[in-house]
mmCIF file of N, CA and C in Angstrom:
data_model
loop_
_atom_site.group_PDB
_atom_site.id
_atom_site.type_symbol
_atom_site.label_atom_id
_atom_site.label_comp_id
_atom_site.label_asym_id
_atom_site.label_seq_id
_atom_site.Cartn_x
_atom_site.Cartn_y
_atom_site.Cartn_z
ATOM 1 N N MET W 571 154.977 146.467 283.970
ATOM 2 C CA MET W 571 154.499 147.468 284.901
ATOM 3 C C MET W 571 154.009 148.681 284.115
ATOM 4 N N PRO W 572 152.824 149.207 284.408
ATOM 5 C CA PRO W 572 152.304 150.346 283.646
ATOM 6 C C PRO W 572 153.174 151.586 283.849
ATOM 7 N N THR W 573 153.255 152.381 282.795
ATOM 8 C CA THR W 573 154.051 153.606 282.868
ATOM 9 C C THR W 573 153.166 154.837 283.029
ATOM 10 N N THR W 574 151.913 154.628 283.357
ATOM 11 C CA THR W 574 150.987 155.742 283.523
ATOM 12 C C THR W 574 151.375 156.550 284.757
ATOM 13 N N ASP W 575 151.311 157.853 284.631
ATOM 14 C CA ASP W 575 151.592 158.752 285.748
ATOM 15 C C ASP W 575 150.507 158.568 286.794
ATOM 16 N N PRO W 576 150.886 158.177 288.033
ATOM 17 C CA PRO W 576 149.855 157.960 289.058
ATOM 18 C C PRO W 576 149.024 159.192 289.337
ATOM 19 N N SER W 577 149.596 160.374 289.153
ATOM 20 C CA SER W 577 148.830 161.585 289.446
ATOM 21 C C SER W 577 147.615 161.705 288.540
ATOM 22 N N THR W 578 147.662 161.060 287.372
ATOM 23 C CA THR W 578 146.505 161.067 286.477
ATOM 24 C C THR W 578 145.323 160.372 287.142
ATOM 25 N N SER W 579 145.559 159.211 287.745
ATOM 26 C CA SER W 579 144.453 158.513 288.408
ATOM 27 C C SER W 579 144.051 159.241 289.690
ATOM 28 N N TRP W 580 144.990 159.887 290.353
ATOM 29 C CA TRP W 580 144.640 160.679 291.535
ATOM 30 C C TRP W 580 143.692 161.798 291.141
ATOM 31 N N LEU W 581 144.010 162.503 290.052
ATOM 32 C CA LEU W 581 143.153 163.596 289.600
ATOM 33 C C LEU W 581 141.788 163.067 289.189
ATOM 34 N N ARG W 582 141.773 161.938 288.495
ATOM 35 C CA ARG W 582 140.495 161.366 288.069
ATOM 36 C C ARG W 582 139.608 161.108 289.285
ATOM 37 N N GLY W 583 140.180 160.618 290.361
ATOM 38 C CA GLY W 583 139.421 160.324 291.563
ATOM 39 C C GLY W 583 138.964 161.557 292.323
ATOM 40 N N THR W 584 139.680 162.648 292.154
ATOM 41 C CA THR W 584 139.357 163.866 292.904
ATOM 42 C C THR W 584 138.760 164.961 292.032
ATOM 43 N N LEU W 585 138.557 164.682 290.756
ATOM 44 C CA LEU W 585 138.097 165.718 289.830
ATOM 45 C C LEU W 585 136.788 166.392 290.270
ATOM 46 N N PRO W 586 135.795 165.672 290.793
ATOM 47 C CA PRO W 586 134.592 166.394 291.246
ATOM 48 C C PRO W 586 134.904 167.421 292.336
ATOM 49 N N LEU W 587 135.765 167.065 293.269
ATOM 50 C CA LEU W 587 136.149 167.999 294.328
ATOM 51 C C LEU W 587 136.929 169.177 293.750
ATOM 52 N N VAL W 588 137.843 168.888 292.856
ATOM 53 C CA VAL W 588 138.648 169.936 292.222
ATOM 54 C C VAL W 588 137.751 170.904 291.457
ATOM 55 N N LEU W 589 136.819 170.371 290.673
ATOM 56 C CA LEU W 589 135.919 171.224 289.892
ATOM 57 C C LEU W 589 135.016 172.061 290.794
ATOM 58 N N ALA W 590 134.513 171.459 291.863
ATOM 59 C CA ALA W 590 133.666 172.214 292.793
ATOM 60 C C ALA W 590 134.453 173.365 293.408
ATOM 61 N N ALA W 591 135.704 173.113 293.778
ATOM 62 C CA ALA W 591 136.524 174.164 294.379
ATOM 63 C C ALA W 591 136.783 175.299 293.385
ATOM 64 N N VAL W 592 137.033 174.963 292.135
ATOM 65 C CA VAL W 592 137.263 176.003 291.119
ATOM 66 C C VAL W 592 135.973 176.758 290.831
ATOM 67 N N LEU W 593 134.853 176.035 290.744
ATOM 68 C CA LEU W 593 133.578 176.702 290.480
ATOM 69 C C LEU W 593 133.115 177.541 291.669
ATOM 70 N N ALA W 594 133.619 177.253 292.865
ATOM 71 C CA ALA W 594 133.302 178.088 294.021
ATOM 72 C C ALA W 594 133.936 179.473 293.865
ATOM 73 N N GLU W 595 135.023 179.556 293.096
ATOM 74 C CA GLU W 595 135.669 180.848 292.819
ATOM 75 C C GLU W 595 134.785 181.703 291.923
ATOM 76 N N SER W 596 134.299 181.085 290.838
ATOM 77 C CA SER W 596 133.434 181.783 289.886
ATOM 78 C C SER W 596 132.912 180.796 288.852
ATOM 79 N N ASP W 597 131.914 181.219 288.094
ATOM 80 C CA ASP W 597 131.364 180.403 287.015
ATOM 81 C C ASP W 597 132.412 180.282 285.917
ATOM 82 N N HIS W 598 132.415 179.118 285.236
ATOM 83 C CA HIS W 598 133.381 178.895 284.154
ATOM 84 C C HIS W 598 132.752 178.034 283.070
ATOM 85 N N HIS W 599 133.203 178.233 281.840
ATOM 86 C CA HIS W 599 132.877 177.282 280.778
ATOM 87 C C HIS W 599 133.990 176.233 280.755
ATOM 88 N N GLY W 600 133.770 175.171 280.013
ATOM 89 C CA GLY W 600 134.699 174.036 280.032
ATOM 90 C C GLY W 600 136.146 174.398 279.748
ATOM 91 N N TYR W 601 136.391 175.155 278.683
ATOM 92 C CA TYR W 601 137.768 175.496 278.331
ATOM 93 C C TYR W 601 138.415 176.335 279.426
ATOM 94 N N ALA W 602 137.656 177.243 280.039
ATOM 95 C CA ALA W 602 138.195 178.062 281.135
ATOM 96 C C ALA W 602 138.524 177.182 282.339
ATOM 97 N N LEU W 603 137.719 176.148 282.578
ATOM 98 C CA LEU W 603 138.023 175.215 283.667
ATOM 99 C C LEU W 603 139.349 174.504 283.396
ATOM 100 N N VAL W 604 139.530 174.040 282.172
ATOM 101 C CA VAL W 604 140.778 173.365 281.799
ATOM 102 C C VAL W 604 141.962 174.309 282.014
ATOM 103 N N GLN W 605 141.821 175.556 281.584
ATOM 104 C CA GLN W 605 142.899 176.532 281.762
ATOM 105 C C GLN W 605 143.190 176.763 283.238
ATOM 106 N N ARG W 606 142.150 176.926 284.033
ATOM 107 C CA ARG W 606 142.330 177.200 285.466
ATOM 108 C C ARG W 606 143.002 176.019 286.157
ATOM 109 N N LEU W 607 142.596 174.818 285.813
ATOM 110 C CA LEU W 607 143.218 173.634 286.405
ATOM 111 C C LEU W 607 144.704 173.577 286.060
ATOM 112 N N GLY W 608 145.041 173.951 284.828
ATOM 113 C CA GLY W 608 146.447 174.011 284.443
ATOM 114 C C GLY W 608 147.215 175.038 285.261
ATOM 115 N N GLU W 609 146.608 176.213 285.448
ATOM 116 C CA GLU W 609 147.241 177.269 286.255
ATOM 117 C C GLU W 609 147.487 176.804 287.686
ATOM 118 N N LEU W 610 146.592 175.981 288.192
ATOM 119 C CA LEU W 610 146.692 175.512 289.574
ATOM 120 C C LEU W 610 147.645 174.326 289.737
ATOM 121 N N GLY W 611 148.211 173.858 288.621
ATOM 122 C CA GLY W 611 149.186 172.776 288.693
ATOM 123 C C GLY W 611 148.625 171.383 288.505
ATOM 124 N N PHE W 612 147.394 171.273 288.017
ATOM 125 C CA PHE W 612 146.789 169.965 287.819
ATOM 126 C C PHE W 612 147.065 169.379 286.441
ATOM 127 N N GLY W 613 147.821 170.070 285.634
ATOM 128 C CA GLY W 613 148.138 169.576 284.299
ATOM 129 C C GLY W 613 146.988 169.795 283.341
ATOM 130 N N LYS W 614 147.090 169.138 282.194
ATOM 131 C CA LYS W 614 146.066 169.285 281.161
ATOM 132 C C LYS W 614 144.987 168.236 281.372
ATOM 133 N N VAL W 615 143.794 168.691 281.659
ATOM 134 C CA VAL W 615 142.650 167.797 281.820
ATOM 135 C C VAL W 615 141.933 167.753 280.482
ATOM 136 N N ARG W 616 141.725 166.571 279.983
ATOM 137 C CA ARG W 616 141.064 166.407 278.683
ATOM 138 C C ARG W 616 139.543 166.485 278.838
ATOM 139 N N GLY W 617 138.922 166.929 277.762
ATOM 140 C CA GLY W 617 137.465 167.015 277.750
ATOM 141 C C GLY W 617 136.801 165.689 278.034
ATOM 142 N N GLY W 618 137.426 164.590 277.599
ATOM 143 C CA GLY W 618 136.883 163.252 277.839
ATOM 144 C C GLY W 618 136.809 162.893 279.312
ATOM 145 N N ALA W 619 137.589 163.571 280.139
ATOM 146 C CA ALA W 619 137.521 163.380 281.587
ATOM 147 C C ALA W 619 136.639 164.449 282.220
ATOM 148 N N LEU W 620 136.740 165.666 281.712
ATOM 149 C CA LEU W 620 136.053 166.820 282.301
ATOM 150 C C LEU W 620 134.535 166.762 282.139
ATOM 151 N N TYR W 621 134.074 166.610 280.905
ATOM 152 C CA TYR W 621 132.647 166.758 280.637
ATOM 153 C C TYR W 621 131.770 165.664 281.250
ATOM 154 N N PRO W 622 132.200 164.413 281.291
ATOM 155 C CA PRO W 622 131.368 163.423 281.989
ATOM 156 C C PRO W 622 131.213 163.739 283.483
ATOM 157 N N VAL W 623 132.271 164.246 284.106
ATOM 158 C CA VAL W 623 132.178 164.604 285.531
ATOM 159 C C VAL W 623 131.226 165.784 285.701
ATOM 160 N N LEU W 624 131.342 166.796 284.859
ATOM 161 C CA LEU W 624 130.427 167.933 284.932
ATOM 162 C C LEU W 624 128.984 167.484 284.701
ATOM 163 N N GLY W 625 128.792 166.559 283.778
ATOM 164 C CA GLY W 625 127.453 166.023 283.514
ATOM 165 C C GLY W 625 126.872 165.316 284.731
ATOM 166 N N ARG W 626 127.698 164.509 285.403
ATOM 167 C CA ARG W 626 127.231 163.824 286.617
ATOM 168 C C ARG W 626 126.946 164.835 287.723
ATOM 169 N N MET W 627 127.802 165.841 287.837
ATOM 170 C CA MET W 627 127.575 166.873 288.859
ATOM 171 C C MET W 627 126.276 167.622 288.575
ATOM 172 N N GLU W 628 125.988 167.846 287.302
ATOM 173 C CA GLU W 628 124.736 168.519 286.934
ATOM 174 C C GLU W 628 123.538 167.622 287.263
ATOM 175 N N GLN W 629 123.634 166.340 286.936
ATOM 176 C CA GLN W 629 122.557 165.397 287.246
ATOM 177 C C GLN W 629 122.309 165.313 288.749
ATOM 178 N N ASP W 630 123.375 165.409 289.525
ATOM 179 C CA ASP W 630 123.263 165.320 290.989
ATOM 180 C C ASP W 630 122.846 166.646 291.626
ATOM 181 N N GLY W 631 122.648 167.679 290.812
ATOM 182 C CA GLY W 631 122.213 168.973 291.327
ATOM 183 C C GLY W 631 123.321 169.794 291.978
ATOM 184 N N LEU W 632 124.572 169.434 291.712
ATOM 185 C CA LEU W 632 125.706 170.146 292.314
ATOM 186 C C LEU W 632 126.128 171.353 291.494
ATOM 187 N N VAL W 633 125.855 171.314 290.195
ATOM 188 C CA VAL W 633 126.120 172.448 289.316
ATOM 189 C C VAL W 633 124.916 172.666 288.411
ATOM 190 N N THR W 634 124.789 173.881 287.924
ATOM 191 C CA THR W 634 123.835 174.172 286.858
ATOM 192 C C THR W 634 124.651 174.619 285.656
ATOM 193 N N ALA W 635 124.035 174.515 284.499
ATOM 194 C CA ALA W 635 124.717 174.931 283.274
ATOM 195 C C ALA W 635 123.775 175.804 282.467
ATOM 196 N N ARG W 636 124.342 176.830 281.843
ATOM 197 C CA ARG W 636 123.555 177.694 280.968
ATOM 198 C C ARG W 636 124.388 177.956 279.712
ATOM 199 N N TRP W 637 123.705 178.184 278.625
ATOM 200 C CA TRP W 637 124.382 178.486 277.374
ATOM 201 C C TRP W 637 124.568 179.987 277.259
ATOM 202 N N GLU W 638 125.759 180.386 276.878
ATOM 203 C CA GLU W 638 126.059 181.797 276.621
ATOM 204 C C GLU W 638 126.630 181.913 275.219
ATOM 205 N N ALA W 639 126.383 183.047 274.599
ATOM 206 C CA ALA W 639 126.944 183.289 273.276
ATOM 207 C C ALA W 639 128.463 183.336 273.375
ATOM 208 N N GLY W 640 129.110 182.731 272.405
ATOM 209 C CA GLY W 640 130.573 182.758 272.371
ATOM 210 C C GLY W 640 131.073 184.082 271.832
ATOM 211 N N GLU W 641 132.293 184.386 272.143
ATOM 212 C CA GLU W 641 132.909 185.623 271.639
ATOM 213 C C GLU W 641 133.397 185.371 270.218
ATOM 214 N N GLY W 642 132.553 185.691 269.253
ATOM 215 C CA GLY W 642 132.915 185.500 267.852
ATOM 216 C C GLY W 642 132.898 184.055 267.408
ATOM 217 N N GLY W 643 132.329 183.181 268.191
ATOM 218 C CA GLY W 643 132.280 181.764 267.847
ATOM 219 C C GLY W 643 131.013 181.137 268.370
ATOM 220 N N PRO W 644 131.024 179.825 268.444
ATOM 221 C CA PRO W 644 129.820 179.132 268.919
ATOM 222 C C PRO W 644 129.561 179.410 270.396
ATOM 223 N N GLY W 645 128.326 179.172 270.802
ATOM 224 C CA GLY W 645 127.969 179.337 272.209
ATOM 225 C C GLY W 645 128.709 178.327 273.063
ATOM 226 N N ARG W 646 128.720 178.587 274.343
ATOM 227 C CA ARG W 646 129.388 177.659 275.249
ATOM 228 C C ARG W 646 128.567 177.507 276.528
ATOM 229 N N LYS W 647 128.730 176.370 277.115
ATOM 230 C CA LYS W 647 128.023 176.030 278.336
ATOM 231 C C LYS W 647 128.838 176.538 279.521
ATOM 232 N N VAL W 648 128.198 177.332 280.370
ATOM 233 C CA VAL W 648 128.865 177.897 281.544
ATOM 234 C C VAL W 648 128.292 177.209 282.777
ATOM 235 N N TYR W 649 129.195 176.756 283.634
ATOM 236 C CA TYR W 649 128.812 175.988 284.814
ATOM 237 C C TYR W 649 128.883 176.854 286.064
ATOM 238 N N ARG W 650 127.908 176.630 286.958
ATOM 239 C CA ARG W 650 127.835 177.359 288.229
ATOM 240 C C ARG W 650 127.588 176.343 289.345
ATOM 241 N N LEU W 651 128.294 176.510 290.442
ATOM 242 C CA LEU W 651 128.096 175.661 291.608
ATOM 243 C C LEU W 651 126.780 176.053 292.289
ATOM 244 N N THR W 652 125.967 175.075 292.626
ATOM 245 C CA THR W 652 124.683 175.335 293.296
ATOM 246 C C THR W 652 124.885 175.358 294.815
ATOM 247 N N GLY W 653 123.826 175.684 295.527
ATOM 248 C CA GLY W 653 123.872 175.616 296.989
ATOM 249 C C GLY W 653 124.206 174.209 297.460
ATOM 250 N N ALA W 654 123.598 173.214 296.826
ATOM 251 C CA ALA W 654 123.897 171.814 297.174
ATOM 252 C C ALA W 654 125.355 171.493 296.861
ATOM 253 N N GLY W 655 125.864 172.073 295.777
ATOM 254 C CA GLY W 655 127.267 171.872 295.424
ATOM 255 C C GLY W 655 128.203 172.480 296.452
ATOM 256 N N ARG W 656 127.825 173.637 296.974
ATOM 257 C CA ARG W 656 128.648 174.281 298.022
ATOM 258 C C ARG W 656 128.634 173.469 299.311
ATOM 259 N N LEU W 657 127.476 172.921 299.649
ATOM 260 C CA LEU W 657 127.406 172.052 300.829
ATOM 261 C C LEU W 657 128.286 170.818 300.643
ATOM 262 N N ARG W 658 128.204 170.201 299.468
ATOM 263 C CA ARG W 658 129.024 169.023 299.186
ATOM 264 C C ARG W 658 130.494 169.394 299.226
ATOM 265 N N LEU W 659 130.849 170.567 298.693
ATOM 266 C CA LEU W 659 132.242 171.023 298.727
ATOM 267 C C LEU W 659 132.718 171.145 300.168
ATOM 268 N N ASP W 660 131.908 171.730 301.030
ATOM 269 C CA ASP W 660 132.282 171.855 302.441
ATOM 270 C C ASP W 660 132.522 170.481 303.070
ATOM 271 N N GLU W 661 131.627 169.529 302.789
ATOM 272 C CA GLU W 661 131.767 168.172 303.333
ATOM 273 C C GLU W 661 133.029 167.503 302.802
ATOM 274 N N GLU W 662 133.231 167.589 301.492
ATOM 275 C CA GLU W 662 134.379 166.938 300.865
ATOM 276 C C GLU W 662 135.692 167.605 301.272
ATOM 277 N N ARG W 663 135.649 168.897 301.493
ATOM 278 C CA ARG W 663 136.839 169.620 301.952
ATOM 279 C C ARG W 663 137.292 169.057 303.301
ATOM 280 N N ALA W 664 136.350 168.851 304.209
ATOM 281 C CA ALA W 664 136.669 168.289 305.528
ATOM 282 C C ALA W 664 137.194 166.862 305.388
ATOM 283 N N ARG W 665 136.552 166.065 304.542
ATOM 284 C CA ARG W 665 137.012 164.682 304.326
ATOM 285 C C ARG W 665 138.417 164.667 303.722
ATOM 286 N N TRP W 666 138.660 165.572 302.774
ATOM 287 C CA TRP W 666 139.970 165.626 302.135
ATOM 288 C C TRP W 666 141.048 165.969 303.161
ATOM 289 N N ARG W 667 140.767 166.935 304.006
ATOM 290 C CA ARG W 667 141.760 167.336 305.010
ATOM 291 C C ARG W 667 142.084 166.182 305.949
ATOM 292 N N ALA W 668 141.071 165.420 306.356
ATOM 293 C CA ALA W 668 141.307 164.264 307.225
ATOM 294 C C ALA W 668 142.124 163.204 306.483
ATOM 295 N N PHE W 669 141.764 162.931 305.228
ATOM 296 C CA PHE W 669 142.501 161.958 304.417
ATOM 297 C C PHE W 669 143.938 162.412 304.213
ATOM 298 N N SER W 670 144.107 163.681 303.881
ATOM 299 C CA SER W 670 145.438 164.231 303.635
ATOM 300 C C SER W 670 146.309 164.148 304.886
ATOM 301 N N ALA W 671 145.745 164.442 306.045
ATOM 302 C CA ALA W 671 146.498 164.356 307.300
ATOM 303 C C ALA W 671 146.907 162.911 307.575
ATOM 304 N N ALA W 672 145.998 161.967 307.340
ATOM 305 C CA ALA W 672 146.326 160.556 307.542
ATOM 306 C C ALA W 672 147.426 160.116 306.584
ATOM 307 N N MET W 673 147.329 160.535 305.336
ATOM 308 C CA MET W 673 148.338 160.165 304.336
ATOM 309 C C MET W 673 149.688 160.795 304.678
ATOM 310 N N ASP W 674 149.690 162.065 305.082
ATOM 311 C CA ASP W 674 150.937 162.720 305.485
ATOM 312 C C ASP W 674 151.591 161.964 306.640
ATOM 313 N N GLY W 675 150.781 161.570 307.627
ATOM 314 C CA GLY W 675 151.313 160.821 308.760
ATOM 315 C C GLY W 675 151.920 159.503 308.330
ATOM 316 N N LEU W 676 151.230 158.793 307.454
ATOM 317 C CA LEU W 676 151.740 157.516 306.955
ATOM 318 C C LEU W 676 153.054 157.709 306.207
ATOM 319 N N LEU W 677 153.109 158.685 305.317
ATOM 320 C CA LEU W 677 154.322 158.910 304.537
ATOM 321 C C LEU W 677 155.495 159.331 305.415
ATOM 322 N N GLU W 678 155.225 160.131 306.426
ATOM 323 C CA GLU W 678 156.286 160.523 307.358
ATOM 324 C C GLU W 678 156.805 159.312 308.122
ATOM 325 N N GLN W 679 155.892 158.459 308.587
ATOM 326 C CA GLN W 679 156.300 157.259 309.315
ATOM 327 C C GLN W 679 157.130 156.337 308.434
ATOM 328 N N SER W 680 156.688 156.148 307.196
ATOM 329 C CA SER W 680 157.413 155.237 306.308
ATOM 330 C C SER W 680 158.787 155.808 305.958
ATOM 331 N N GLU W 681 158.874 157.119 305.802
ATOM 332 C CA GLU W 681 160.159 157.753 305.510
ATOM 333 C C GLU W 681 161.114 157.594 306.698
ATOM 334 N N GLU W 682 160.599 157.811 307.907
ATOM 335 C CA GLU W 682 161.424 157.634 309.103
ATOM 336 C C GLU W 682 161.881 156.188 309.243
ATOM 337 N N ALA W 683 160.992 155.239 308.955
ATOM 338 C CA ALA W 683 161.349 153.822 309.034
ATOM 339 C C ALA W 683 162.434 153.486 308.012
ATOM 340 N N GLU W 684 162.323 154.033 306.816
ATOM 341 C CA GLU W 684 163.348 153.805 305.792
ATOM 342 C C GLU W 684 164.692 154.376 306.227
ATOM 343 N N GLN W 685 164.674 155.566 306.805
ATOM 344 C CA GLN W 685 165.909 156.189 307.270
ATOM 345 C C GLN W 685 166.554 155.356 308.374
ATOM 346 N N ARG W 686 165.747 154.860 309.311
ATOM 347 C CA ARG W 686 166.286 154.020 310.383
ATOM 348 C C ARG W 686 166.869 152.736 309.820
ATOM 349 N N ALA W 687 166.173 152.150 308.856
ATOM 350 C CA ALA W 687 166.662 150.915 308.243
ATOM 351 C C ALA W 687 167.966 151.183 307.494
ATOM 352 N N GLY W 688 168.047 152.307 306.813
ATOM 353 C CA GLY W 688 169.272 152.657 306.097
ATOM 354 C C GLY W 688 170.438 152.875 307.054
ATOM 355 N N GLN W 689 170.173 153.531 308.169
ATOM 356 C CA GLN W 689 171.226 153.761 309.174
ATOM 357 C C GLN W 689 171.685 152.431 309.771
ATOM 358 N N ALA W 690 170.739 151.528 310.014
ATOM 359 C CA ALA W 690 171.086 150.219 310.569
ATOM 360 C C ALA W 690 171.958 149.450 309.594
ATOM 361 N N ARG W 691 171.658 149.531 308.292
ATOM 362 C CA ARG W 691 172.461 148.851 307.269
ATOM 363 C C ARG W 691 173.868 149.427 307.225
ATOM 364 N N GLU W 692 173.968 150.744 307.341
ATOM 365 C CA GLU W 692 175.268 151.409 307.292
ATOM 366 C C GLU W 692 176.126 151.038 308.499
ATOM 367 N N GLU W 693 175.488 150.806 309.634
ATOM 368 C CA GLU W 693 176.217 150.476 310.857
ATOM 369 C C GLU W 693 176.767 149.055 310.828
ATOM 370 N N ARG W 694 176.229 148.218 309.968
ATOM 371 C CA ARG W 694 176.702 146.820 309.905
ATOM 372 C C ARG W 694 178.003 146.718 309.232
#
């Protein structure tokens, strides 16, 4: 059985939505995005996961990127959410809320069923 943390695959599947939500706050370069995601409780996102998603978002017109001079170092690419990206964020936000509500309902039902089954076992 794999020992991979399931939340890693959850984040991988939701990373475009997560990045759009963070970029809706303000423009960020890659390292700042990684830091912000950590602050928000998403753990450490590696560049190997981050940059391909940002590249696809840029190709799809959801973000733009510009080069800025680095502070005492090399330049860095700063990402900005576009109007199309904001529209997609609004759509995905609604879809996420519906999915989350369905998942919450399922988990509550399964927890209640487990509790009933446990009580039935105890009564025997």
